[in-house]
Amino acid sequence: MKMNSEIKGLTLDKRYFELAELIRFCEVQIQARKDPEWKLDVFRFILDFLSDSDSILQRTSGTTGAPKNIELPKSAMLTSAQNTIDFFHLKKDDVAVLCLPIQYIAGKMMVVRALLAGLKLHLIEPGGTPDFAGISNINFCAMVPMQATHLLEKKKWPKLKTLILGGAETGNELLQQLQTVDTEVYETYGMAETSSHVALKKINGKDREQHFTALQGVKLSSDERDCMVIETSYLPEKLITNDRVEFIAPNQFKWLGRFDNVINSGGLKIQPETLEKQFQEILEMPCAVIGVPDELLGQKMILAVESSFAKDSNQILKQLAPHFDKKMLPKQIYFVNEFPRNESFKVDRKALLKLIS
């Protein structure tokens, strides 16, 4: 069975011979250790998922509280995978690509979808600029925004039918660039606790959408903090998140940002993620809004701008001032060559604050 570059399409039914063949292949590859560690980790996950246990151990990202290890039912992962397969009409022998770390739920779910739908899954080393060389006519792939940005900037965009983006919000510059590709691109909302996304938003093309829409079988509401509460048919109990949202309809919402990132500046509640998006539209540069301690205000808002060129803080303020109330302008502005990011490619706010301090 040729599997150095792809996982043979398999369905999780009674095709025991094919499953046994896959398990044996993974065991041999791990023992031989001829593949790089990132690929061996994929094989280890396959063995874990096809084992007799009812769940896998997964690290959460902190959407529902402090990051922690949870027991994630395999039945929930299969139901979530089927929801995605149905939504995008994926079928046996469709070509898919895994270019995300298998340690995160997004990477794991690409493998589960491939097993369940019988997709031909190609493995690419996770990194900022995935190498799609030699892979054509791709039906389905998942990336983080930074990967999509780098592929567009380096003119290495693959021939790809459908892409889902997650892990971080899609910035305005990337959003505009995505209007130039033929790929149908969807932004996702979800987390480890829900086995990947529970809502989608098409973000390019003539039929692009402004709000997230919940998938079938997902019920959404909010708590007293205006934070998302999720109920699904495959989860044992409802999930209370730290994501602040604004509902447009019972199954449609706008994501505002993280409750634990809210800045309380003299009684004024500032949602950094919402303000960052507005700043980026005007400045056309990546921005990060952070709250720091202040004796008078309790917290003051500072702005970090990702730029490799020296800038004038006063000029930045002049650009922003006509669009915002004075209270919504940053008290200080810092310029950083490159924002520190974590393993899931999100801006690491704590590391960024330490860097500018």
mmCIF file of C-alpha atoms in Angstrom:
data_model
loop_
_atom_site.group_PDB
_atom_site.id
_atom_site.type_symbol
_atom_site.label_atom_id
_atom_site.label_comp_id
_atom_site.label_asym_id
_atom_site.label_seq_id
_atom_site.Cartn_x
_atom_site.Cartn_y
_atom_site.Cartn_z
ATOM 1 C CA MET A 1 0.000 0.000 0.000
ATOM 2 C CA LYS A 2 1.564 3.267 -1.136
ATOM 3 C CA MET A 3 1.217 5.708 1.737
ATOM 4 C CA ASN A 4 4.395 7.761 1.975
ATOM 5 C CA SER A 5 2.581 10.808 0.582
ATOM 6 C CA GLU A 6 -1.043 10.026 1.367
ATOM 7 C CA ILE A 7 -3.327 8.040 3.623
ATOM 8 C CA LYS A 8 -5.398 5.582 1.634
ATOM 9 C CA GLY A 9 -9.097 6.513 1.711
ATOM 10 C CA LEU A 10 -10.879 4.384 4.293
ATOM 11 C CA THR A 11 -14.340 4.369 5.815
ATOM 12 C CA LEU A 12 -14.958 3.379 9.408
ATOM 13 C CA ASP A 13 -17.255 0.466 8.660
ATOM 14 C CA LYS A 14 -16.565 -3.296 8.615
ATOM 15 C CA ARG A 15 -13.699 -3.160 6.119
ATOM 16 C CA TYR A 16 -11.448 -4.779 8.716
ATOM 17 C CA PHE A 17 -8.799 -5.844 6.256
ATOM 18 C CA GLU A 18 -8.163 -2.281 5.073
ATOM 19 C CA LEU A 19 -8.202 -0.939 8.612
ATOM 20 C CA ALA A 20 -5.809 -3.671 9.738
ATOM 21 C CA GLU A 21 -3.553 -2.808 6.794
ATOM 22 C CA LEU A 22 -3.539 0.842 7.795
ATOM 23 C CA ILE A 23 -2.803 0.026 11.434
ATOM 24 C CA ARG A 24 0.073 -2.249 10.449
ATOM 25 C CA PHE A 25 1.502 0.419 8.141
ATOM 26 C CA CYS A 26 1.441 3.014 10.930
ATOM 27 C CA GLU A 27 3.080 0.612 13.375
ATOM 28 C CA VAL A 28 5.879 -0.209 10.924
ATOM 29 C CA GLN A 29 6.546 3.434 10.100
ATOM 30 C CA ILE A 30 6.718 4.409 13.768
ATOM 31 C CA GLN A 31 9.083 1.554 14.582
ATOM 32 C CA ALA A 32 11.327 2.285 11.594
ATOM 33 C CA ARG A 33 11.380 6.029 12.421
ATOM 34 C CA LYS A 34 12.373 6.853 8.849
ATOM 35 C CA ASP A 35 9.761 9.588 8.552
ATOM 36 C CA PRO A 36 10.097 12.992 10.258
ATOM 37 C CA GLU A 37 8.595 13.298 13.726
ATOM 38 C CA TRP A 38 5.636 15.418 12.596
ATOM 39 C CA LYS A 39 4.507 12.653 10.234
ATOM 40 C CA LEU A 40 5.046 9.922 12.825
ATOM 41 C CA ASP A 41 2.786 11.918 15.146
ATOM 42 C CA VAL A 42 0.026 11.634 12.528
ATOM 43 C CA PHE A 43 0.474 7.849 12.441
ATOM 44 C CA ARG A 44 0.407 7.742 16.263
ATOM 45 C CA PHE A 45 -2.914 9.589 16.247
ATOM 46 C CA ILE A 46 -4.375 7.166 13.703
ATOM 47 C CA LEU A 47 -3.439 4.250 15.961
ATOM 48 C CA ASP A 48 -4.943 6.063 18.939
ATOM 49 C CA PHE A 49 -8.163 6.848 17.089
ATOM 50 C CA LEU A 50 -8.559 3.281 15.779
ATOM 51 C CA SER A 51 -7.862 1.749 19.195
ATOM 52 C CA ASP A 52 -10.551 0.276 21.458
ATOM 53 C CA SER A 53 -10.753 3.323 23.727
ATOM 54 C CA ASP A 54 -13.893 5.479 23.526
ATOM 55 C CA SER A 55 -12.076 8.819 23.718
ATOM 56 C CA ILE A 56 -8.835 10.638 23.037
ATOM 57 C CA LEU A 57 -6.920 13.050 25.240
ATOM 58 C CA GLN A 58 -6.963 16.577 23.801
ATOM 59 C CA ARG A 59 -5.521 19.873 25.014
ATOM 60 C CA THR A 60 -7.990 22.770 24.858
ATOM 61 C CA SER A 61 -7.079 26.269 23.693
ATOM 62 C CA GLY A 62 -8.847 28.108 26.524
ATOM 63 C CA THR A 63 -12.128 29.088 24.808
ATOM 64 C CA THR A 64 -14.203 27.709 27.700
ATOM 65 C CA GLY A 65 -11.698 28.526 30.440
ATOM 66 C CA ALA A 66 -8.057 27.883 31.282
ATOM 67 C CA PRO A 67 -6.332 25.488 28.822
ATOM 68 C CA LYS A 68 -6.597 21.903 30.066
ATOM 69 C CA ASN A 69 -6.567 18.290 28.948
ATOM 70 C CA ILE A 70 -9.991 16.798 28.243
ATOM 71 C CA GLU A 71 -11.319 13.370 27.295
ATOM 72 C CA LEU A 72 -12.894 13.914 23.880
ATOM 73 C CA PRO A 73 -15.378 11.186 22.850
ATOM 74 C CA LYS A 74 -14.586 9.599 19.503
ATOM 75 C CA SER A 75 -18.317 9.465 18.815
ATOM 76 C CA ALA A 76 -18.429 13.279 19.029
ATOM 77 C CA MET A 77 -15.491 13.565 16.636
ATOM 78 C CA LEU A 78 -17.206 11.255 14.152
ATOM 79 C CA THR A 79 -20.475 13.208 14.320
ATOM 80 C CA SER A 80 -18.647 16.508 13.862
ATOM 81 C CA ALA A 81 -16.713 15.040 10.934
ATOM 82 C CA GLN A 82 -19.935 13.821 9.322
ATOM 83 C CA ASN A 83 -21.466 17.299 9.674
ATOM 84 C CA THR A 84 -18.525 18.758 7.749
ATOM 85 C CA ILE A 85 -18.622 15.998 5.131
ATOM 86 C CA ASP A 86 -22.339 16.623 4.569
ATOM 87 C CA PHE A 87 -22.030 20.426 4.456
ATOM 88 C CA PHE A 88 -19.253 20.414 1.850
ATOM 89 C CA HIS A 89 -20.548 17.334 -0.019
ATOM 90 C CA LEU A 90 -17.225 15.510 0.373
ATOM 91 C CA LYS A 91 -17.117 12.030 -1.142
ATOM 92 C CA LYS A 92 -14.889 8.984 -1.423
ATOM 93 C CA ASP A 93 -11.553 9.586 -3.184
ATOM 94 C CA ASP A 94 -11.803 13.387 -2.948
ATOM 95 C CA VAL A 95 -8.337 14.830 -2.358
ATOM 96 C CA ALA A 96 -7.695 16.519 0.996
ATOM 97 C CA VAL A 97 -4.551 17.966 2.563
ATOM 98 C CA LEU A 98 -3.389 18.034 6.180
ATOM 99 C CA CYS A 99 -0.977 20.943 6.747
ATOM 100 C CA LEU A 100 -1.823 21.686 10.393
ATOM 101 C CA PRO A 101 -0.157 20.250 13.520
ATOM 102 C CA ILE A 102 -1.802 16.981 14.562
ATOM 103 C CA GLN A 103 -1.521 18.088 18.215
ATOM 104 C CA TYR A 104 -4.446 20.467 17.684
ATOM 105 C CA ILE A 105 -8.068 19.484 17.134
ATOM 106 C CA ALA A 106 -8.110 21.019 13.634
ATOM 107 C CA GLY A 107 -5.343 18.665 12.529
ATOM 108 C CA LYS A 108 -6.921 15.626 14.145
ATOM 109 C CA MET A 109 -10.301 16.310 12.562
ATOM 110 C CA MET A 110 -8.810 16.400 9.050
ATOM 111 C CA VAL A 111 -7.656 12.813 9.631
ATOM 112 C CA VAL A 112 -11.034 11.751 11.054
ATOM 113 C CA ARG A 113 -12.879 13.250 8.056
ATOM 114 C CA ALA A 114 -10.539 11.411 5.698
ATOM 115 C CA LEU A 115 -11.136 8.093 7.463
ATOM 116 C CA LEU A 116 -14.891 8.570 7.602
ATOM 117 C CA ALA A 117 -15.456 9.829 4.037
ATOM 118 C CA GLY A 118 -12.715 7.816 2.355
ATOM 119 C CA LEU A 119 -10.744 10.900 1.319
ATOM 120 C CA LYS A 120 -7.221 10.710 -0.103
ATOM 121 C CA LEU A 121 -5.352 12.670 2.527
ATOM 122 C CA HIS A 122 -1.947 14.106 1.640
ATOM 123 C CA LEU A 123 0.387 14.989 4.516
ATOM 124 C CA ILE A 124 2.333 18.261 4.365
ATOM 125 C CA GLU A 125 4.747 19.424 7.036
ATOM 126 C CA PRO A 126 3.003 22.050 9.217
ATOM 127 C CA GLY A 127 4.542 25.485 8.883
ATOM 128 C CA GLY A 128 3.939 29.098 7.947
ATOM 129 C CA THR A 129 4.082 28.367 4.196
ATOM 130 C CA PRO A 130 2.850 24.832 3.432
ATOM 131 C CA ASP A 131 4.495 23.214 0.404
ATOM 132 C CA PHE A 132 1.752 21.990 -1.960
ATOM 133 C CA ALA A 133 4.200 21.066 -4.727
ATOM 134 C CA GLY A 134 3.121 17.919 -6.558
ATOM 135 C CA ILE A 135 -0.463 17.990 -5.260
ATOM 136 C CA SER A 136 -3.174 19.175 -7.644
ATOM 137 C CA ASN A 137 -6.965 19.313 -7.823
ATOM 138 C CA ILE A 138 -7.396 19.477 -4.063
ATOM 139 C CA ASN A 139 -11.010 19.277 -2.909
ATOM 140 C CA PHE A 140 -10.637 20.216 0.739
ATOM 141 C CA CYS A 141 -8.077 21.708 3.116
ATOM 142 C CA ALA A 142 -7.900 23.506 6.480
ATOM 143 C CA MET A 143 -5.414 26.269 7.315
ATOM 144 C CA VAL A 144 -4.815 29.075 9.770
ATOM 145 C CA PRO A 145 -4.923 32.654 8.372
ATOM 146 C CA MET A 146 -1.153 33.098 8.524
ATOM 147 C CA GLN A 147 -0.608 30.129 6.205
ATOM 148 C CA ALA A 148 -3.107 31.500 3.688
ATOM 149 C CA THR A 149 -1.463 34.930 3.863
ATOM 150 C CA HIS A 150 2.016 33.556 3.171
ATOM 151 C CA LEU A 151 0.822 31.426 0.256
ATOM 152 C CA LEU A 152 -0.828 34.446 -1.359
ATOM 153 C CA GLU A 153 2.147 36.741 -0.747
ATOM 154 C CA LYS A 154 4.570 34.197 -2.248
ATOM 155 C CA LYS A 155 2.204 33.432 -5.149
ATOM 156 C CA LYS A 156 2.068 29.767 -4.167
ATOM 157 C CA TRP A 157 -1.699 29.426 -3.855
ATOM 158 C CA PRO A 158 -2.648 25.791 -4.649
ATOM 159 C CA LYS A 159 -5.371 24.576 -6.966
ATOM 160 C CA LEU A 160 -7.936 24.154 -4.229
ATOM 161 C CA LYS A 161 -11.726 23.902 -4.327
ATOM 162 C CA THR A 162 -12.685 24.519 -0.673
ATOM 163 C CA LEU A 163 -10.677 25.938 2.237
ATOM 164 C CA ILE A 164 -11.704 26.347 5.869
ATOM 165 C CA LEU A 165 -9.817 28.891 7.981
ATOM 166 C CA GLY A 166 -9.659 28.797 11.762
ATOM 167 C CA GLY A 167 -7.492 29.294 14.819
ATOM 168 C CA ALA A 168 -7.513 33.087 14.533
ATOM 169 C CA GLU A 169 -9.692 35.790 12.987
ATOM 170 C CA THR A 170 -9.179 36.535 9.309
ATOM 171 C CA GLY A 171 -7.659 40.017 8.950
ATOM 172 C CA ASN A 172 -8.963 42.614 6.508
ATOM 173 C CA GLU A 173 -5.929 42.467 4.226
ATOM 174 C CA LEU A 174 -6.217 38.694 3.872
ATOM 175 C CA LEU A 175 -9.958 39.036 3.381
ATOM 176 C CA GLN A 176 -9.380 41.301 0.396
ATOM 177 C CA GLN A 177 -6.712 39.024 -1.075
ATOM 178 C CA LEU A 178 -9.035 36.023 -0.838
ATOM 179 C CA GLN A 179 -11.476 37.755 -3.196
ATOM 180 C CA THR A 180 -8.961 37.137 -5.995
ATOM 181 C CA VAL A 181 -8.849 33.320 -5.737
ATOM 182 C CA ASP A 182 -11.240 30.744 -7.181
ATOM 183 C CA THR A 183 -11.200 28.749 -3.938
ATOM 184 C CA GLU A 184 -14.362 28.890 -1.819
ATOM 185 C CA VAL A 185 -13.134 30.039 1.600
ATOM 186 C CA TYR A 186 -15.026 29.632 4.876
ATOM 187 C CA GLU A 187 -14.097 31.044 8.258
ATOM 188 C CA THR A 188 -14.852 28.625 11.088
ATOM 189 C CA TYR A 189 -16.024 28.979 14.671
ATOM 190 C CA GLY A 190 -15.325 26.112 17.014
ATOM 191 C CA MET A 191 -12.951 24.652 19.580
ATOM 192 C CA ALA A 192 -11.482 21.422 20.897
ATOM 193 C CA GLU A 193 -14.466 20.864 23.188
ATOM 194 C CA THR A 194 -16.838 20.782 20.170
ATOM 195 C CA SER A 195 -14.516 18.636 18.013
ATOM 196 C CA SER A 196 -13.763 21.506 15.616
ATOM 197 C CA HIS A 197 -16.240 23.965 14.112
ATOM 198 C CA VAL A 198 -19.919 24.324 14.949
ATOM 199 C CA ALA A 199 -20.503 27.374 12.709
ATOM 200 C CA LEU A 200 -19.243 28.611 9.334
ATOM 201 C CA LYS A 201 -19.084 31.873 7.394
ATOM 202 C CA LYS A 202 -18.274 32.109 3.672
ATOM 203 C CA ILE A 203 -15.862 35.018 3.342
ATOM 204 C CA ASN A 204 -15.199 35.380 -0.383
ATOM 205 C CA GLY A 205 -17.103 35.462 -3.652
ATOM 206 C CA LYS A 206 -20.376 37.126 -4.593
ATOM 207 C CA ASP A 207 -22.218 35.088 -1.956
ATOM 208 C CA ARG A 208 -19.850 36.012 0.913
ATOM 209 C CA GLU A 209 -21.471 36.290 4.331
ATOM 210 C CA GLN A 210 -21.153 38.800 7.160
ATOM 211 C CA HIS A 211 -22.090 36.492 10.019
ATOM 212 C CA PHE A 212 -21.480 32.949 11.215
ATOM 213 C CA THR A 213 -24.275 30.402 10.769
ATOM 214 C CA ALA A 214 -24.551 27.359 13.033
ATOM 215 C CA LEU A 215 -24.393 23.910 11.486
ATOM 216 C CA GLN A 216 -27.395 21.613 11.588
ATOM 217 C CA GLY A 217 -28.029 20.175 15.062
ATOM 218 C CA VAL A 218 -26.238 23.040 16.866
ATOM 219 C CA LYS A 219 -28.186 25.285 19.248
ATOM 220 C CA LEU A 220 -26.633 28.600 20.278
ATOM 221 C CA SER A 221 -27.414 31.093 23.032
ATOM 222 C CA SER A 222 -25.577 33.554 25.295
ATOM 223 C CA ASP A 223 -25.085 34.013 29.022
ATOM 224 C CA GLU A 224 -25.204 37.149 31.188
ATOM 225 C CA ARG A 225 -21.736 38.156 29.900
ATOM 226 C CA ASP A 226 -22.947 37.947 26.275
ATOM 227 C CA CYS A 227 -20.685 34.922 25.872
ATOM 228 C CA MET A 228 -21.546 32.018 23.592
ATOM 229 C CA VAL A 229 -23.301 28.933 24.980
ATOM 230 C CA ILE A 230 -23.278 25.870 22.709
ATOM 231 C CA GLU A 231 -25.523 22.812 22.740
ATOM 232 C CA THR A 232 -25.242 19.982 20.215
ATOM 233 C CA SER A 233 -26.720 16.536 19.702
ATOM 234 C CA TYR A 234 -23.320 14.881 20.231
ATOM 235 C CA LEU A 235 -22.116 16.646 23.403
ATOM 236 C CA PRO A 236 -23.209 15.395 26.832
ATOM 237 C CA GLU A 237 -23.763 18.912 28.192
ATOM 238 C CA LYS A 238 -23.843 22.510 27.003
ATOM 239 C CA LEU A 239 -20.610 24.457 26.752
ATOM 240 C CA ILE A 240 -20.209 27.951 28.183
ATOM 241 C CA THR A 241 -17.420 29.777 26.347
ATOM 242 C CA ASN A 242 -15.508 33.002 26.938
ATOM 243 C CA ASP A 243 -16.313 34.250 23.422
ATOM 244 C CA ARG A 244 -18.419 37.420 23.375
ATOM 245 C CA VAL A 245 -20.960 37.368 20.554
ATOM 246 C CA GLU A 246 -23.815 39.416 19.116
ATOM 247 C CA PHE A 247 -26.766 37.414 17.773
ATOM 248 C CA ILE A 248 -28.273 38.470 14.443
ATOM 249 C CA ALA A 249 -30.739 35.558 14.402
ATOM 250 C CA PRO A 250 -31.175 32.440 16.587
ATOM 251 C CA ASN A 251 -28.576 30.564 14.510
ATOM 252 C CA GLN A 252 -26.483 33.520 13.255
ATOM 253 C CA PHE A 253 -23.996 35.621 15.179
ATOM 254 C CA LYS A 254 -21.124 38.070 15.017
ATOM 255 C CA TRP A 255 -17.991 37.229 17.001
ATOM 256 C CA LEU A 256 -16.817 40.199 19.092
ATOM 257 C CA GLY A 257 -13.789 38.814 20.908
ATOM 258 C CA ARG A 258 -12.631 37.166 24.110
ATOM 259 C CA PHE A 259 -14.249 38.084 27.423
ATOM 260 C CA ASP A 260 -10.904 37.647 29.191
ATOM 261 C CA ASN A 261 -9.260 40.159 26.819
ATOM 262 C CA VAL A 262 -11.715 42.956 27.619
ATOM 263 C CA ILE A 263 -9.948 46.132 28.749
ATOM 264 C CA ASN A 264 -11.623 48.161 31.518
ATOM 265 C CA SER A 265 -10.242 51.667 31.062
ATOM 266 C CA GLY A 266 -11.806 54.091 33.506
ATOM 267 C CA GLY A 267 -15.102 52.176 33.341
ATOM 268 C CA LEU A 268 -15.053 52.020 29.538
ATOM 269 C CA LYS A 269 -15.183 48.380 28.323
ATOM 270 C CA ILE A 270 -12.989 47.905 25.254
ATOM 271 C CA GLN A 271 -13.059 44.692 23.213
ATOM 272 C CA PRO A 272 -9.535 44.433 21.701
ATOM 273 C CA GLU A 273 -10.363 42.116 18.803
ATOM 274 C CA THR A 274 -13.170 44.372 17.533
ATOM 275 C CA LEU A 275 -10.984 47.475 17.766
ATOM 276 C CA GLU A 276 -8.005 45.732 16.143
ATOM 277 C CA LYS A 277 -10.077 44.941 13.076
ATOM 278 C CA GLN A 278 -11.128 48.573 12.756
ATOM 279 C CA PHE A 279 -7.570 49.830 13.237
ATOM 280 C CA GLN A 280 -6.256 47.412 10.615
ATOM 281 C CA GLU A 281 -8.773 48.644 8.035
ATOM 282 C CA ILE A 282 -7.441 52.172 8.432
ATOM 283 C CA LEU A 283 -3.722 51.537 8.929
ATOM 284 C CA GLU A 284 -3.504 48.545 6.553
ATOM 285 C CA MET A 285 -1.064 46.874 8.953
ATOM 286 C CA PRO A 286 -1.508 44.076 11.500
ATOM 287 C CA CYS A 287 -2.490 45.500 14.890
ATOM 288 C CA ALA A 288 -2.770 44.214 18.446
ATOM 289 C CA VAL A 289 -4.609 46.065 21.214
ATOM 290 C CA ILE A 290 -3.537 45.274 24.781
ATOM 291 C CA GLY A 291 -4.527 46.567 28.222
ATOM 292 C CA VAL A 292 -1.782 47.426 30.724
ATOM 293 C CA PRO A 293 -2.091 48.558 34.359
ATOM 294 C CA ASP A 294 -2.630 52.293 34.925
ATOM 295 C CA GLU A 295 -2.970 54.085 38.289
ATOM 296 C CA LEU A 296 -5.589 56.534 37.048
ATOM 297 C CA LEU A 297 -7.660 54.402 34.641
ATOM 298 C CA GLY A 298 -7.107 50.958 36.117
ATOM 299 C CA GLN A 299 -6.068 49.840 32.646
ATOM 300 C CA LYS A 300 -4.926 51.827 29.646
ATOM 301 C CA MET A 301 -5.056 50.726 26.053
ATOM 302 C CA ILE A 302 -1.859 50.408 24.056
ATOM 303 C CA LEU A 303 -1.494 49.583 20.390
ATOM 304 C CA ALA A 304 1.189 47.392 18.839
ATOM 305 C CA VAL A 305 1.667 47.657 15.076
ATOM 306 C CA GLU A 306 3.505 44.971 13.120
ATOM 307 C CA SER A 307 5.851 46.797 10.758
ATOM 308 C CA SER A 308 9.444 46.342 9.662
ATOM 309 C CA PHE A 309 9.724 50.064 8.938
ATOM 310 C CA ALA A 310 10.108 52.841 11.489
ATOM 311 C CA LYS A 311 6.848 54.745 11.921
ATOM 312 C CA ASP A 312 5.738 57.932 13.600
ATOM 313 C CA SER A 313 3.302 57.407 16.474
ATOM 314 C CA ASN A 314 1.803 60.836 15.962
ATOM 315 C CA GLN A 315 1.112 60.043 12.329
ATOM 316 C CA ILE A 316 -0.677 56.857 13.365
ATOM 317 C CA LEU A 317 -2.852 58.811 15.786
ATOM 318 C CA LYS A 318 -3.682 61.350 13.069
ATOM 319 C CA GLN A 319 -4.888 58.519 10.847
ATOM 320 C CA LEU A 320 -7.064 57.047 13.590
ATOM 321 C CA ALA A 321 -8.395 60.213 15.238
ATOM 322 C CA PRO A 322 -11.083 61.134 12.642
ATOM 323 C CA HIS A 323 -12.715 57.722 13.021
ATOM 324 C CA PHE A 324 -12.858 57.269 16.803
ATOM 325 C CA ASP A 325 -13.853 58.986 20.007
ATOM 326 C CA LYS A 326 -10.789 60.187 21.917
ATOM 327 C CA LYS A 327 -11.437 57.571 24.626
ATOM 328 C CA MET A 328 -11.051 54.812 22.019
ATOM 329 C CA LEU A 329 -7.598 55.931 20.867
ATOM 330 C CA PRO A 330 -4.471 54.171 22.190
ATOM 331 C CA LYS A 331 -2.500 55.878 24.949
ATOM 332 C CA GLN A 332 0.775 54.520 23.566
ATOM 333 C CA ILE A 333 1.863 53.008 20.249
ATOM 334 C CA TYR A 334 4.668 50.496 19.714
ATOM 335 C CA PHE A 335 6.145 49.113 16.489
ATOM 336 C CA VAL A 336 7.259 45.501 16.281
ATOM 337 C CA ASN A 337 9.032 43.863 13.342
ATOM 338 C CA GLU A 338 7.125 40.617 13.808
ATOM 339 C CA PHE A 339 4.471 39.661 16.349
ATOM 340 C CA PRO A 340 5.281 36.593 18.454
ATOM 341 C CA ARG A 341 2.837 33.786 17.693
ATOM 342 C CA ASN A 342 2.057 30.501 19.399
ATOM 343 C CA GLU A 343 2.064 27.020 17.869
ATOM 344 C CA SER A 344 -1.423 27.537 16.432
ATOM 345 C CA PHE A 345 -0.167 30.759 14.788
ATOM 346 C CA LYS A 346 -2.267 33.109 16.943
ATOM 347 C CA VAL A 347 -0.667 36.322 18.197
ATOM 348 C CA ASP A 348 0.777 35.579 21.634
ATOM 349 C CA ARG A 349 -0.452 38.617 23.556
ATOM 350 C CA LYS A 350 1.544 37.853 26.703
ATOM 351 C CA ALA A 351 4.781 37.442 24.759
ATOM 352 C CA LEU A 352 4.028 40.590 22.768
ATOM 353 C CA LEU A 353 3.450 42.606 25.936
ATOM 354 C CA LYS A 354 6.723 41.300 27.380
ATOM 355 C CA LEU A 355 8.490 42.216 24.141
ATOM 356 C CA ILE A 356 7.316 45.834 24.069
ATOM 357 C CA SER A 357 7.856 46.239 27.799
#
